[in-house]
Tab-separated table of C-alpha atoms in Angstrom:
chain	number	residue	atom	x	y	z
A	417	MET	CA	-84.243	-135.366	-166.443
A	418	PHE	CA	-85.340	-137.190	-169.590
A	419	ALA	CA	-84.063	-137.174	-172.913
A	420	ILE	CA	-83.872	-139.450	-175.885
A	421	ARG	CA	-80.951	-140.786	-177.598
A	422	CYS	CA	-81.284	-140.222	-181.488
A	423	PRO	CA	-80.062	-143.616	-182.820
A	424	MET	CA	-78.650	-141.506	-186.189
A	425	CYS	CA	-76.327	-138.919	-184.711
A	426	GLN	CA	-75.610	-140.092	-180.466
A	427	VAL	CA	-76.468	-137.106	-179.155
A	428	VAL	CA	-78.836	-136.825	-176.424
A	429	ARG	CA	-81.781	-134.709	-177.349
A	430	MET	CA	-84.245	-132.492	-174.820
A	431	THR	CA	-87.914	-133.906	-175.825
A	432	ASP	CA	-90.016	-131.153	-176.493
A	433	HIS	CA	-92.422	-131.650	-172.768
A	434	GLU	CA	-88.913	-131.378	-170.959
A	435	PHE	CA	-88.168	-128.041	-172.150
A	436	GLU	CA	-91.312	-127.235	-171.673
A	437	GLN	CA	-91.012	-127.982	-168.204
A	438	GLN	CA	-88.376	-126.013	-167.388
A	439	ALA	CA	-89.265	-123.050	-169.523
A	440	GLY	CA	-90.784	-120.886	-166.969
A	441	ARG	CA	-88.486	-121.417	-164.312
A	442	LEU	CA	-85.091	-120.461	-167.382
A	443	TRP	CA	-87.218	-117.358	-168.263
A	444	GLN	CA	-87.297	-116.045	-165.052
A	445	LYS	CA	-83.586	-116.680	-164.615
A	446	ALA	CA	-82.962	-114.851	-167.916
A	447	PHE	CA	-85.251	-111.785	-167.015
A	448	GLU	CA	-83.876	-111.614	-163.472
A	449	SER	CA	-80.293	-111.553	-165.408
A	450	SER	CA	-81.543	-108.915	-167.320
A	451	CYS	CA	-82.441	-106.606	-164.853
A	452	ARG	CA	-79.276	-106.807	-162.913
A	453	GLN	CA	-77.842	-105.524	-166.101
A	454	GLY	CA	-79.656	-102.739	-165.782
A	455	ALA	CA	-82.727	-103.373	-168.351
A	456	THR	CA	-85.912	-102.008	-167.494
A	457	ALA	CA	-88.693	-104.372	-167.012
A	458	ASP	CA	-90.198	-104.369	-170.276
A	459	GLU	CA	-87.101	-104.556	-171.603
A	460	ALA	CA	-85.749	-107.631	-169.650
A	461	LYS	CA	-89.343	-109.342	-170.187
A	462	ASP	CA	-88.483	-109.128	-174.469
A	463	ILE	CA	-84.922	-110.455	-173.773
A	464	ALA	CA	-85.978	-112.663	-171.861
A	465	GLN	CA	-88.378	-114.668	-174.733
A	466	ASP	CA	-85.443	-113.359	-176.877
A	467	VAL	CA	-83.802	-116.342	-174.331
A	468	MET	CA	-86.409	-118.358	-174.668
A	469	LEU	CA	-86.821	-118.550	-178.290
A	470	ARG	CA	-82.620	-119.031	-178.821
A	471	LEU	CA	-83.211	-121.838	-175.672
A	472	TRP	CA	-86.252	-123.492	-177.858
A	473	GLN	CA	-84.469	-123.546	-181.570
A	474	MET	CA	-81.387	-125.209	-179.865
A	475	ARG	CA	-83.215	-127.865	-177.851
A	476	SER	CA	-81.897	-130.484	-178.891
A	477	GLU	CA	-78.243	-129.174	-177.820
A	478	LEU	CA	-78.770	-128.466	-174.621
A	479	GLU	CA	-77.814	-131.586	-172.820
A	480	ARG	CA	-74.403	-130.526	-173.005
A	481	TYR	CA	-74.137	-128.208	-170.573
A	482	ARG	CA	-74.515	-128.551	-166.840
A	483	SER	CA	-76.875	-125.598	-166.280
A	484	LEU	CA	-79.329	-124.156	-167.930
A	485	GLU	CA	-79.488	-122.210	-165.647
A	486	ALA	CA	-76.301	-120.744	-166.715
A	487	VAL	CA	-76.865	-120.393	-169.877
A	488	SER	CA	-79.990	-119.211	-169.697
A	489	CYS	CA	-78.617	-116.445	-167.808
A	490	GLN	CA	-75.391	-115.837	-169.454
A	491	ALA	CA	-77.638	-115.368	-172.811
A	492	ALA	CA	-79.727	-112.018	-171.431
A	493	ARG	CA	-76.774	-110.454	-169.649
A	494	ARG	CA	-75.028	-110.356	-173.101
A	495	LEU	CA	-78.436	-109.506	-174.861
A	496	THR	CA	-78.889	-107.323	-172.707
A	497	ILE	CA	-74.909	-105.713	-173.180
A	498	ASN	CA	-75.932	-105.832	-177.174
A	499	GLN	CA	-78.720	-103.611	-176.389
A	500	HIS	CA	-77.402	-101.486	-174.132
A	501	ARG	CA	-74.392	-100.640	-176.148
A	502	ARG	CA	-77.072	-99.993	-179.176
A	503	PRO	CA	-77.784	-96.938	-180.076
A	504	THR	CA	-81.498	-96.093	-180.112
A	505	LEU	CA	-82.613	-94.163	-182.812
A	506	VAL	CA	-86.240	-91.980	-182.706
A	507	ARG	CA	-88.222	-91.108	-185.699
A	508	PHE	CA	-88.694	-88.304	-186.566
A	509	ASP	CA	-91.946	-88.257	-185.745
A	510	GLN	CA	-91.430	-88.824	-182.448
A	511	GLN	CA	-88.586	-86.020	-181.610
A	512	GLU	CA	-89.599	-83.214	-179.462
A	513	PRO	CA	-88.525	-79.779	-180.463
A	514	CYS	CA	-85.307	-78.859	-179.007
A	515	ALA	CA	-85.500	-75.869	-177.030
A	516	SER	CA	-82.937	-73.521	-178.511
A	517	HIS	CA	-84.699	-73.970	-181.594
A	518	ALA	CA	-88.429	-73.815	-180.691
A	519	ALA	CA	-88.173	-70.156	-179.768
A	520	ASP	CA	-86.396	-69.688	-183.329
A	521	PRO	CA	-89.615	-70.118	-185.898
A	522	SER	CA	-87.217	-69.470	-188.792
A	523	LEU	CA	-84.816	-73.056	-186.962
A	524	ALA	CA	-88.303	-74.549	-186.639
A	525	LEU	CA	-89.401	-74.843	-190.202
A	526	GLU	CA	-86.207	-75.485	-191.749
A	527	GLU	CA	-85.839	-77.984	-189.479
A	528	ASP	CA	-89.547	-79.581	-190.230
A	529	GLU	CA	-88.995	-78.969	-194.258
A	530	ASP	CA	-85.500	-81.171	-193.359
A	531	ALA	CA	-87.824	-84.190	-192.112
A	532	GLN	CA	-89.922	-83.720	-194.961
A	533	TRP	CA	-87.718	-83.546	-197.544
A	534	LEU	CA	-85.887	-87.062	-195.663
A	535	GLU	CA	-89.081	-88.586	-195.960
A	536	HIS	CA	-89.659	-87.856	-199.436
A	537	ARG	CA	-86.499	-89.504	-200.065
A	538	LEU	CA	-86.600	-92.716	-198.577
A	539	ALA	CA	-90.327	-92.722	-199.966
A	540	GLU	CA	-88.923	-93.130	-203.183
A	541	LEU	CA	-86.239	-95.600	-202.628
A	542	PRO	CA	-87.106	-98.831	-204.432
A	543	PRO	CA	-89.243	-101.550	-201.739
A	544	THR	CA	-87.337	-103.843	-201.375
A	545	GLN	CA	-84.409	-101.124	-200.561
A	546	HIS	CA	-86.623	-99.063	-198.266
A	547	ALA	CA	-87.385	-102.065	-196.138
A	548	ILE	CA	-84.033	-103.530	-196.003
A	549	LEU	CA	-83.017	-99.535	-194.304
A	550	HIS	CA	-85.819	-99.616	-192.153
A	551	LEU	CA	-85.181	-103.302	-191.203
A	552	ARG	CA	-81.319	-102.621	-190.214
A	553	GLN	CA	-81.542	-98.975	-189.241
A	554	VAL	CA	-84.828	-98.827	-187.729
A	555	GLU	CA	-85.099	-102.676	-186.045
A	556	HIS	CA	-82.269	-103.155	-185.897
A	557	ARG	CA	-81.590	-106.243	-187.596
A	558	SER	CA	-78.821	-108.033	-188.435
A	559	SER	CA	-78.315	-108.784	-192.283
A	560	ALA	CA	-78.686	-112.585	-191.786
A	561	GLU	CA	-81.854	-111.653	-190.084
A	562	ILE	CA	-83.211	-109.542	-193.431
A	563	ALA	CA	-82.508	-112.128	-195.469
A	564	ARG	CA	-84.437	-114.606	-194.084
A	565	LEU	CA	-87.129	-112.217	-193.733
A	566	LEU	CA	-87.013	-110.796	-197.472
A	567	GLY	CA	-85.870	-114.523	-198.361
A	568	ILE	CA	-82.947	-112.968	-201.019
A	569	THR	CA	-79.648	-113.695	-200.080
A	570	GLU	CA	-77.133	-112.154	-197.195
A	571	THR	CA	-74.694	-110.629	-200.392
A	572	SER	CA	-78.142	-108.860	-202.031
A	573	VAL	CA	-78.905	-107.598	-198.339
A	574	ARG	CA	-75.820	-105.872	-198.056
A	575	THR	CA	-75.710	-104.819	-201.515
A	576	LEU	CA	-78.519	-103.214	-201.650
A	577	LEU	CA	-78.195	-102.005	-198.400
A	578	ALA	CA	-75.041	-99.910	-199.550
A	579	ARG	CA	-76.843	-98.516	-202.770
A	580	ALA	CA	-79.507	-97.708	-200.318
A	581	ARG	CA	-76.919	-95.401	-198.078
A	582	ARG	CA	-75.571	-94.318	-201.809
A	583	THR	CA	-78.090	-93.100	-202.715
A	584	LEU	CA	-79.460	-91.247	-199.719
A	585	LEU	CA	-75.906	-89.836	-199.281
A	586	GLN	CA	-75.535	-88.299	-203.374
A	587	GLU	CA	-79.059	-86.851	-202.799
A	588	ILE	CA	-78.397	-85.265	-199.111
A	589	MET	CA	-74.899	-84.118	-201.289
A	590	LYS	CA	-76.071	-82.509	-203.849
A	591	ARG	CA	-79.435	-80.731	-201.480
A	592	ASN	CA	-76.152	-79.671	-199.639
A	593	GLN	CA	-73.615	-78.189	-202.235
A	594	PRO	CA	-73.320	-74.189	-202.001
A	595	GLY	CA	-75.184	-72.128	-204.231
A	596	ASN	CA	-78.463	-74.793	-204.550
A	597	CYS	CA	-81.214	-71.920	-204.553
A	598	SER	CA	-84.042	-75.086	-205.154
A	599	LYS	CA	-82.909	-76.791	-201.637
A	600	LYS	CA	-85.662	-76.308	-199.745
A	601	GLY	CA	-88.263	-76.857	-202.010
A	602	GLU	CA	-87.255	-80.181	-203.764
């Protein structure tokens, strides 16, 4: 393996060319490791690509590891485990109606009204709050990722996310108050 020694920091750095030469082998190791952890082929491809992106970002520090294959496998294994820990959310428009409610038209109608009501309330949120809520709840992005994407601080992300959630909770509580006759029409 060829390397360049940085005179300023006394660290050996991997060149871009060296990384590119090993990328195919490392991607394959990450893919196989993810599959062994129970990921589907599509999930494993995504995870392997994410591993490669992370390795690329830290390519200047890779010389300190004895085996890049081991690093690749370990990163893929941890990402796969994290992905399986996350609950998968299904959008309202992708949900299939429950068999028990499909037989009762009034329950199916009520569920449709609830979904429409929630979509309407989400659309009423300020654009930044809506975007942050979507990035966090649907795309499962971290506060740091959201901050970087939107060009704001992590503290702002957490604050705006809390406001969006609080607003929705208050609307839901208001809608579900006993004696609220107009709860379905709003």
